[in-house]
Amino acid sequence: MKSIINLYWKCLRSSAVDLWNNLPILLGSILAYFGFLLVAQILLPFGLVGRFLLGFVYIFALTLYYGWLQEIQAGKRVKFKNLGRFDYSLFSGIISVAFLLFLLEWIVQPFGQDPNTRWVYLCVELMLFLLLNAIPEIVYIGRVESLTAIQKSAHFVQSYWIEWFLPLVLLLTPILVLWSENVLLALASADPLLPPLLLVQQLSLYFQVTLPGVGYLGSLIGVIIATWFMIFRAYLFDGLERRGTKL
């Protein structure tokens, strides 16, 4: 127990320092998020083709984001002039995993269209979110792709499920409590490729309901917290994977 508490404290301290020392990642993250929302408004009216193109835009943005996180994890500084640097090998790794997730989604989607089987769809989506929760770190830190990345994520989560999910539960609890009737739906709709995005979406929704007209403030706060949490996760992943720390 003492070892994991020490690890949490180290991750908390290091991630806060790294975020402060790499403020350009916040600007890049905010621009990427709101830029994606703008592109979504343009492409979604075009139906299936628009959603397909939007998927590539999302993966493009994830590639940039993962690249910034990788720079920090490697002990480097994220600079304004390097925010547009694109890692094609990282893009390949992300798209290989995203394609498999798309296939899984395509298989289970019919269950979500029938009210009688919707619970099956939600349970499968929730299981995928949990088992594949470590996908980001495995892809951009471990440089693992495709089915191997999915297998490694499932193995990692099964080995350290308490240690890994406790910080996420603490992070999301205040928001999910506010929307307690939709907890399962919210978790099932979360993206394994970027788990903290759920926080951004829920904060945005909360601000839209409680402070109409300034929902973007919720998104802004959410992006900042989510970026810090992704840095925190990188340290936690490294500590659990390399040192084998367990409760």
PDB file of C-alpha atoms in Angstrom:
ATOM      1  CA  MET A   1       0.000   0.000   0.000  1.00  0.00           C
ATOM      2  CA  LYS A   2       2.790   2.433   0.900  1.00  0.00           C
ATOM      3  CA  SER A   3       4.548   1.854  -2.412  1.00  0.00           C
ATOM      4  CA  ILE A   4       1.476   2.689  -4.502  1.00  0.00           C
ATOM      5  CA  ILE A   5       0.750   5.807  -2.415  1.00  0.00           C
ATOM      6  CA  ASN A   6       4.330   6.928  -3.007  1.00  0.00           C
ATOM      7  CA  LEU A   7       3.899   6.240  -6.716  1.00  0.00           C
ATOM      8  CA  TYR A   8       0.667   8.262  -6.849  1.00  0.00           C
ATOM      9  CA  TRP A   9       2.369  11.165  -5.095  1.00  0.00           C
ATOM     10  CA  LYS A  10       5.316  11.060  -7.482  1.00  0.00           C
ATOM     11  CA  CYS A  11       2.977  10.966 -10.479  1.00  0.00           C
ATOM     12  CA  LEU A  12       0.931  13.858  -9.099  1.00  0.00           C
ATOM     13  CA  ARG A  13       3.959  16.008  -8.402  1.00  0.00           C
ATOM     14  CA  SER A  14       5.768  15.210 -11.650  1.00  0.00           C
ATOM     15  CA  SER A  15       2.693  15.708 -13.841  1.00  0.00           C
ATOM     16  CA  ALA A  16       1.953  19.110 -12.267  1.00  0.00           C
ATOM     17  CA  VAL A  17       5.548  20.243 -12.814  1.00  0.00           C
ATOM     18  CA  ASP A  18       5.569  18.934 -16.381  1.00  0.00           C
ATOM     19  CA  LEU A  19       2.318  20.692 -17.225  1.00  0.00           C
ATOM     20  CA  TRP A  20       3.687  23.980 -15.901  1.00  0.00           C
ATOM     21  CA  ASN A  21       6.950  23.535 -17.799  1.00  0.00           C
ATOM     22  CA  ASN A  22       5.152  22.621 -21.029  1.00  0.00           C
ATOM     23  CA  LEU A  23       2.407  25.229 -21.312  1.00  0.00           C
ATOM     24  CA  PRO A  24       2.455  25.048 -25.138  1.00  0.00           C
ATOM     25  CA  ILE A  25       0.737  21.652 -24.861  1.00  0.00           C
ATOM     26  CA  LEU A  26      -2.260  23.403 -23.311  1.00  0.00           C
ATOM     27  CA  LEU A  27      -2.519  25.818 -26.229  1.00  0.00           C
ATOM     28  CA  GLY A  28      -2.141  22.962 -28.696  1.00  0.00           C
ATOM     29  CA  SER A  29      -4.734  20.853 -26.876  1.00  0.00           C
ATOM     30  CA  ILE A  30      -7.264  23.690 -26.717  1.00  0.00           C
ATOM     31  CA  LEU A  31      -6.799  24.553 -30.391  1.00  0.00           C
ATOM     32  CA  ALA A  32      -7.037  20.882 -31.376  1.00  0.00           C
ATOM     33  CA  TYR A  33     -10.232  20.331 -29.381  1.00  0.00           C
ATOM     34  CA  PHE A  34     -12.139  23.401 -30.520  1.00  0.00           C
ATOM     35  CA  GLY A  35     -10.765  23.022 -34.036  1.00  0.00           C
ATOM     36  CA  PHE A  36     -12.142  19.491 -34.136  1.00  0.00           C
ATOM     37  CA  LEU A  37     -15.559  20.722 -32.989  1.00  0.00           C
ATOM     38  CA  LEU A  38     -15.535  23.295 -35.785  1.00  0.00           C
ATOM     39  CA  VAL A  39     -14.563  20.718 -38.399  1.00  0.00           C
ATOM     40  CA  ALA A  40     -17.264  18.386 -37.053  1.00  0.00           C
ATOM     41  CA  GLN A  41     -19.923  21.035 -37.674  1.00  0.00           C
ATOM     42  CA  ILE A  42     -18.717  21.296 -41.268  1.00  0.00           C
ATOM     43  CA  LEU A  43     -18.416  17.576 -42.040  1.00  0.00           C
ATOM     44  CA  LEU A  44     -21.276  15.916 -40.144  1.00  0.00           C
ATOM     45  CA  PRO A  45     -24.020  17.239 -42.480  1.00  0.00           C
ATOM     46  CA  PHE A  46     -22.415  15.157 -45.255  1.00  0.00           C
ATOM     47  CA  GLY A  47     -23.566  11.908 -43.663  1.00  0.00           C
ATOM     48  CA  LEU A  48     -21.438   8.772 -43.887  1.00  0.00           C
ATOM     49  CA  VAL A  49     -18.721  10.433 -45.967  1.00  0.00           C
ATOM     50  CA  GLY A  50     -18.534  13.313 -43.510  1.00  0.00           C
ATOM     51  CA  ARG A  51     -18.234  10.973 -40.519  1.00  0.00           C
ATOM     52  CA  PHE A  52     -15.532   8.984 -42.317  1.00  0.00           C
ATOM     53  CA  LEU A  53     -13.505  12.135 -42.991  1.00  0.00           C
ATOM     54  CA  LEU A  54     -14.089  13.346 -39.448  1.00  0.00           C
ATOM     55  CA  GLY A  55     -12.634  10.090 -38.171  1.00  0.00           C
ATOM     56  CA  PHE A  56      -9.397  10.816 -40.018  1.00  0.00           C
ATOM     57  CA  VAL A  57      -9.344  14.354 -38.635  1.00  0.00           C
ATOM     58  CA  TYR A  58      -9.753  12.903 -35.131  1.00  0.00           C
ATOM     59  CA  ILE A  59      -6.879  10.468 -35.624  1.00  0.00           C
ATOM     60  CA  PHE A  60      -4.744  13.277 -37.065  1.00  0.00           C
ATOM     61  CA  ALA A  61      -5.411  15.374 -33.944  1.00  0.00           C
ATOM     62  CA  LEU A  62      -4.711  12.371 -31.694  1.00  0.00           C
ATOM     63  CA  THR A  63      -1.387  11.843 -33.454  1.00  0.00           C
ATOM     64  CA  LEU A  64      -0.329  15.391 -32.642  1.00  0.00           C
ATOM     65  CA  TYR A  65      -1.593  15.042 -29.060  1.00  0.00           C
ATOM     66  CA  TYR A  66       0.126  11.711 -28.456  1.00  0.00           C
ATOM     67  CA  GLY A  67       3.302  13.200 -29.914  1.00  0.00           C
ATOM     68  CA  TRP A  68       3.245  16.062 -27.403  1.00  0.00           C
ATOM     69  CA  LEU A  69       2.650  13.640 -24.541  1.00  0.00           C
ATOM     70  CA  GLN A  70       5.496  11.461 -25.760  1.00  0.00           C
ATOM     71  CA  GLU A  71       7.842  14.461 -25.760  1.00  0.00           C
ATOM     72  CA  ILE A  72       6.984  15.168 -22.123  1.00  0.00           C
ATOM     73  CA  GLN A  73       7.253  11.502 -21.144  1.00  0.00           C
ATOM     74  CA  ALA A  74      10.721  11.402 -22.709  1.00  0.00           C
ATOM     75  CA  GLY A  75      11.820  14.358 -20.583  1.00  0.00           C
ATOM     76  CA  LYS A  76      11.772  16.906 -23.427  1.00  0.00           C
ATOM     77  CA  ARG A  77      10.071  20.291 -23.635  1.00  0.00           C
ATOM     78  CA  VAL A  78       7.062  20.864 -25.873  1.00  0.00           C
ATOM     79  CA  LYS A  79       7.755  24.062 -27.824  1.00  0.00           C
ATOM     80  CA  PHE A  80       5.344  26.247 -29.761  1.00  0.00           C
ATOM     81  CA  LYS A  81       7.322  25.786 -32.964  1.00  0.00           C
ATOM     82  CA  ASN A  82       7.046  21.987 -32.685  1.00  0.00           C
ATOM     83  CA  LEU A  83       3.287  21.756 -32.084  1.00  0.00           C
ATOM     84  CA  GLY A  84       2.719  20.933 -35.747  1.00  0.00           C
ATOM     85  CA  ARG A  85       5.323  18.178 -35.913  1.00  0.00           C
ATOM     86  CA  PHE A  86       3.642  15.048 -37.266  1.00  0.00           C
ATOM     87  CA  ASP A  87       4.819  11.513 -36.441  1.00  0.00           C
ATOM     88  CA  TYR A  88       3.735   9.231 -39.289  1.00  0.00           C
ATOM     89  CA  SER A  89       4.689   6.029 -37.468  1.00  0.00           C
ATOM     90  CA  LEU A  90       2.547   7.109 -34.517  1.00  0.00           C
ATOM     91  CA  PHE A  91      -0.303   7.895 -36.914  1.00  0.00           C
ATOM     92  CA  SER A  92       0.021   4.378 -38.320  1.00  0.00           C
ATOM     93  CA  GLY A  93      -0.131   2.869 -34.835  1.00  0.00           C
ATOM     94  CA  ILE A  94      -3.219   4.849 -33.858  1.00  0.00           C
ATOM     95  CA  ILE A  95      -5.093   4.098 -37.056  1.00  0.00           C
ATOM     96  CA  SER A  96      -4.327   0.373 -36.770  1.00  0.00           C
ATOM     97  CA  VAL A  97      -5.988   0.290 -33.343  1.00  0.00           C
ATOM     98  CA  ALA A  98      -8.802   2.627 -34.376  1.00  0.00           C
ATOM     99  CA  PHE A  99      -9.665   0.329 -37.291  1.00  0.00           C
ATOM    100  CA  LEU A 100     -10.081  -2.644 -34.950  1.00  0.00           C
ATOM    101  CA  LEU A 101     -12.214  -0.554 -32.600  1.00  0.00           C
ATOM    102  CA  PHE A 102     -14.332   0.455 -35.593  1.00  0.00           C
ATOM    103  CA  LEU A 103     -14.872  -3.204 -36.485  1.00  0.00           C
ATOM    104  CA  LEU A 104     -15.878  -4.040 -32.914  1.00  0.00           C
ATOM    105  CA  GLU A 105     -18.246  -1.078 -32.874  1.00  0.00           C
ATOM    106  CA  TRP A 106     -19.754  -2.183 -36.189  1.00  0.00           C
ATOM    107  CA  ILE A 107     -20.386  -5.684 -34.800  1.00  0.00           C
ATOM    108  CA  VAL A 108     -22.151  -4.578 -31.612  1.00  0.00           C
ATOM    109  CA  GLN A 109     -23.930  -1.514 -32.985  1.00  0.00           C
ATOM    110  CA  PRO A 110     -27.090  -3.418 -34.057  1.00  0.00           C
ATOM    111  CA  PHE A 111     -27.685  -4.340 -30.400  1.00  0.00           C
ATOM    112  CA  GLY A 112     -27.811  -0.643 -29.529  1.00  0.00           C
ATOM    113  CA  GLN A 113     -30.560   0.058 -32.044  1.00  0.00           C
ATOM    114  CA  ASP A 114     -33.036  -2.317 -30.383  1.00  0.00           C
ATOM    115  CA  PRO A 115     -34.406  -1.136 -27.002  1.00  0.00           C
ATOM    116  CA  ASN A 116     -34.607  -4.768 -25.854  1.00  0.00           C
ATOM    117  CA  THR A 117     -30.902  -5.431 -26.464  1.00  0.00           C
ATOM    118  CA  ARG A 118     -29.507  -1.975 -25.788  1.00  0.00           C
ATOM    119  CA  TRP A 119     -28.174  -3.171 -22.432  1.00  0.00           C
ATOM    120  CA  VAL A 120     -25.983  -5.687 -24.284  1.00  0.00           C
ATOM    121  CA  TYR A 121     -24.523  -2.893 -26.402  1.00  0.00           C
ATOM    122  CA  LEU A 122     -23.836  -0.707 -23.358  1.00  0.00           C
ATOM    123  CA  CYS A 123     -22.185  -3.568 -21.455  1.00  0.00           C
ATOM    124  CA  VAL A 124     -19.924  -4.445 -24.388  1.00  0.00           C
ATOM    125  CA  GLU A 125     -18.968  -0.788 -24.897  1.00  0.00           C
ATOM    126  CA  LEU A 126     -18.223  -0.415 -21.188  1.00  0.00           C
ATOM    127  CA  MET A 127     -16.104  -3.577 -21.229  1.00  0.00           C
ATOM    128  CA  LEU A 128     -14.117  -2.239 -24.192  1.00  0.00           C
ATOM    129  CA  PHE A 129     -13.574   1.088 -22.448  1.00  0.00           C
ATOM    130  CA  LEU A 130     -12.238  -0.688 -19.365  1.00  0.00           C
ATOM    131  CA  LEU A 131     -10.098  -3.376 -21.001  1.00  0.00           C
ATOM    132  CA  LEU A 132      -8.629  -1.008 -23.585  1.00  0.00           C
ATOM    133  CA  ASN A 133      -8.158   1.891 -21.191  1.00  0.00           C
ATOM    134  CA  ALA A 134      -4.356   1.770 -21.367  1.00  0.00           C
ATOM    135  CA  ILE A 135      -4.285   1.871 -25.181  1.00  0.00           C
ATOM    136  CA  PRO A 136      -2.942   5.464 -25.414  1.00  0.00           C
ATOM    137  CA  GLU A 137       0.150   4.770 -23.306  1.00  0.00           C
ATOM    138  CA  ILE A 138       0.788   1.429 -24.984  1.00  0.00           C
ATOM    139  CA  VAL A 139       0.641   3.074 -28.410  1.00  0.00           C
ATOM    140  CA  TYR A 140       2.684   6.230 -27.831  1.00  0.00           C
ATOM    141  CA  ILE A 141       5.061   4.968 -25.114  1.00  0.00           C
ATOM    142  CA  GLY A 142       5.370   1.302 -26.016  1.00  0.00           C
ATOM    143  CA  ARG A 143       4.981   1.911 -29.776  1.00  0.00           C
ATOM    144  CA  VAL A 144       2.782  -1.166 -30.085  1.00  0.00           C
ATOM    145  CA  GLU A 145       0.163  -1.409 -32.830  1.00  0.00           C
ATOM    146  CA  SER A 146      -2.980  -3.209 -33.917  1.00  0.00           C
ATOM    147  CA  LEU A 147      -4.169  -6.372 -32.143  1.00  0.00           C
ATOM    148  CA  THR A 148      -0.993  -6.586 -30.057  1.00  0.00           C
ATOM    149  CA  ALA A 149      -1.777  -3.194 -28.503  1.00  0.00           C
ATOM    150  CA  ILE A 150      -5.277  -4.364 -27.615  1.00  0.00           C
ATOM    151  CA  GLN A 151      -3.934  -7.568 -26.064  1.00  0.00           C
ATOM    152  CA  LYS A 152      -1.306  -5.686 -24.064  1.00  0.00           C
ATOM    153  CA  SER A 153      -3.867  -3.189 -22.800  1.00  0.00           C
ATOM    154  CA  ALA A 154      -6.203  -5.960 -21.639  1.00  0.00           C
ATOM    155  CA  HIS A 155      -3.318  -7.724 -19.884  1.00  0.00           C
ATOM    156  CA  PHE A 156      -2.111  -4.510 -18.235  1.00  0.00           C
ATOM    157  CA  VAL A 157      -5.587  -3.574 -16.992  1.00  0.00           C
ATOM    158  CA  GLN A 158      -6.203  -7.069 -15.633  1.00  0.00           C
ATOM    159  CA  SER A 159      -2.866  -6.944 -13.788  1.00  0.00           C
ATOM    160  CA  TYR A 160      -3.271  -3.473 -12.276  1.00  0.00           C
ATOM    161  CA  TRP A 161      -6.977  -2.723 -12.447  1.00  0.00           C
ATOM    162  CA  ILE A 162      -7.247  -1.230  -8.945  1.00  0.00           C
ATOM    163  CA  GLU A 163      -4.088   0.864  -9.205  1.00  0.00           C
ATOM    164  CA  TRP A 164      -4.917   2.047 -12.724  1.00  0.00           C
ATOM    165  CA  PHE A 165      -8.595   2.922 -12.349  1.00  0.00           C
ATOM    166  CA  LEU A 166      -8.586   4.468  -8.865  1.00  0.00           C
ATOM    167  CA  PRO A 167      -7.285   7.866 -10.107  1.00  0.00           C
ATOM    168  CA  LEU A 168      -9.773   7.841 -13.003  1.00  0.00           C
ATOM    169  CA  VAL A 169     -12.661   7.079 -10.650  1.00  0.00           C
ATOM    170  CA  LEU A 170     -11.611   9.918  -8.336  1.00  0.00           C
ATOM    171  CA  LEU A 171     -11.336  12.266 -11.303  1.00  0.00           C
ATOM    172  CA  LEU A 172     -14.723  11.426 -12.792  1.00  0.00           C
ATOM    173  CA  THR A 173     -16.785  10.882  -9.630  1.00  0.00           C
ATOM    174  CA  PRO A 174     -17.866  14.529  -9.092  1.00  0.00           C
ATOM    175  CA  ILE A 175     -19.136  14.795 -12.667  1.00  0.00           C
ATOM    176  CA  LEU A 176     -20.737  11.367 -12.862  1.00  0.00           C
ATOM    177  CA  VAL A 177     -22.549  11.911  -9.562  1.00  0.00           C
ATOM    178  CA  LEU A 178     -24.221  14.967 -11.081  1.00  0.00           C
ATOM    179  CA  TRP A 179     -25.480  12.801 -13.934  1.00  0.00           C
ATOM    180  CA  SER A 180     -25.966   9.611 -11.919  1.00  0.00           C
ATOM    181  CA  GLU A 181     -28.910   8.440 -14.008  1.00  0.00           C
ATOM    182  CA  ASN A 182     -26.706   8.349 -17.119  1.00  0.00           C
ATOM    183  CA  VAL A 183     -23.468   6.954 -15.661  1.00  0.00           C
ATOM    184  CA  LEU A 184     -23.516   3.716 -17.659  1.00  0.00           C
ATOM    185  CA  LEU A 185     -24.406   5.541 -20.861  1.00  0.00           C
ATOM    186  CA  ALA A 186     -21.632   8.099 -20.320  1.00  0.00           C
ATOM    187  CA  LEU A 187     -18.970   5.477 -19.576  1.00  0.00           C
ATOM    188  CA  ALA A 188     -20.077   3.279 -22.468  1.00  0.00           C
ATOM    189  CA  SER A 189     -19.779   6.201 -24.872  1.00  0.00           C
ATOM    190  CA  ALA A 190     -16.236   7.063 -23.742  1.00  0.00           C
ATOM    191  CA  ASP A 191     -13.350   6.624 -26.168  1.00  0.00           C
ATOM    192  CA  PRO A 192     -10.531   4.223 -25.141  1.00  0.00           C
ATOM    193  CA  LEU A 193      -8.149   6.190 -27.375  1.00  0.00           C
ATOM    194  CA  LEU A 194      -8.637   9.244 -25.147  1.00  0.00           C
ATOM    195  CA  PRO A 195     -10.389   8.312 -21.869  1.00  0.00           C
ATOM    196  CA  PRO A 196     -10.271  11.795 -20.235  1.00  0.00           C
ATOM    197  CA  LEU A 197     -12.269  13.170 -23.172  1.00  0.00           C
ATOM    198  CA  LEU A 198     -15.290  11.957 -21.204  1.00  0.00           C
ATOM    199  CA  LEU A 199     -14.486  14.548 -18.532  1.00  0.00           C
ATOM    200  CA  VAL A 200     -14.314  17.318 -21.138  1.00  0.00           C
ATOM    201  CA  GLN A 201     -17.680  16.327 -22.595  1.00  0.00           C
ATOM    202  CA  GLN A 202     -19.397  16.039 -19.221  1.00  0.00           C
ATOM    203  CA  LEU A 203     -18.023  19.362 -17.968  1.00  0.00           C
ATOM    204  CA  SER A 204     -19.144  21.048 -21.173  1.00  0.00           C
ATOM    205  CA  LEU A 205     -22.622  19.572 -20.772  1.00  0.00           C
ATOM    206  CA  TYR A 206     -22.781  20.598 -17.112  1.00  0.00           C
ATOM    207  CA  PHE A 207     -21.835  24.195 -17.914  1.00  0.00           C
ATOM    208  CA  GLN A 208     -24.357  24.323 -20.758  1.00  0.00           C
ATOM    209  CA  VAL A 209     -27.126  23.261 -18.380  1.00  0.00           C
ATOM    210  CA  THR A 210     -26.138  25.369 -15.371  1.00  0.00           C
ATOM    211  CA  LEU A 211     -24.620  28.377 -17.172  1.00  0.00           C
ATOM    212  CA  PRO A 212     -26.300  28.631 -20.585  1.00  0.00           C
ATOM    213  CA  GLY A 213     -24.185  30.343 -23.196  1.00  0.00           C
ATOM    214  CA  VAL A 214     -20.814  29.602 -21.613  1.00  0.00           C
ATOM    215  CA  GLY A 215     -20.581  25.856 -22.143  1.00  0.00           C
ATOM    216  CA  TYR A 216     -17.217  26.444 -23.781  1.00  0.00           C
ATOM    217  CA  LEU A 217     -15.791  27.291 -20.339  1.00  0.00           C
ATOM    218  CA  GLY A 218     -16.548  23.753 -19.225  1.00  0.00           C
ATOM    219  CA  SER A 219     -14.741  22.432 -22.287  1.00  0.00           C
ATOM    220  CA  LEU A 220     -11.780  24.725 -21.640  1.00  0.00           C
ATOM    221  CA  ILE A 221     -11.455  23.629 -18.014  1.00  0.00           C
ATOM    222  CA  GLY A 222     -11.954  20.020 -19.054  1.00  0.00           C
ATOM    223  CA  VAL A 223      -9.182  20.151 -21.666  1.00  0.00           C
ATOM    224  CA  ILE A 224      -6.723  21.532 -19.110  1.00  0.00           C
ATOM    225  CA  ILE A 225      -7.590  18.878 -16.511  1.00  0.00           C
ATOM    226  CA  ALA A 226      -7.615  16.104 -19.121  1.00  0.00           C
ATOM    227  CA  THR A 227      -4.164  17.081 -20.398  1.00  0.00           C
ATOM    228  CA  TRP A 228      -2.749  17.071 -16.880  1.00  0.00           C
ATOM    229  CA  PHE A 229      -4.359  13.690 -16.273  1.00  0.00           C
ATOM    230  CA  MET A 230      -2.854  12.214 -19.442  1.00  0.00           C
ATOM    231  CA  ILE A 231       0.600  13.270 -18.216  1.00  0.00           C
ATOM    232  CA  PHE A 232      -0.231  11.748 -14.824  1.00  0.00           C
ATOM    233  CA  ARG A 233      -1.273   8.504 -16.554  1.00  0.00           C
ATOM    234  CA  ALA A 234       2.039   8.307 -18.389  1.00  0.00           C
ATOM    235  CA  TYR A 235       3.959   8.383 -15.116  1.00  0.00           C
ATOM    236  CA  LEU A 236       1.572   5.890 -13.537  1.00  0.00           C
ATOM    237  CA  PHE A 237       1.806   3.547 -16.512  1.00  0.00           C
ATOM    238  CA  ASP A 238       5.589   3.684 -16.398  1.00  0.00           C
ATOM    239  CA  GLY A 239       5.653   3.044 -12.649  1.00  0.00           C
ATOM    240  CA  LEU A 240       3.276   0.084 -12.806  1.00  0.00           C
ATOM    241  CA  GLU A 241       4.671  -1.468 -15.970  1.00  0.00           C
ATOM    242  CA  ARG A 242       8.366  -1.169 -15.207  1.00  0.00           C
ATOM    243  CA  ARG A 243       8.388  -1.566 -11.435  1.00  0.00           C
ATOM    244  CA  GLY A 244       5.467  -3.922 -10.993  1.00  0.00           C
ATOM    245  CA  THR A 245       4.051  -1.864  -8.109  1.00  0.00           C
ATOM    246  CA  LYS A 246       0.819  -3.359  -6.759  1.00  0.00           C
ATOM    247  CA  LEU A 247      -1.507  -2.680  -3.862  1.00  0.00           C
TER     248      LEU A 247
END
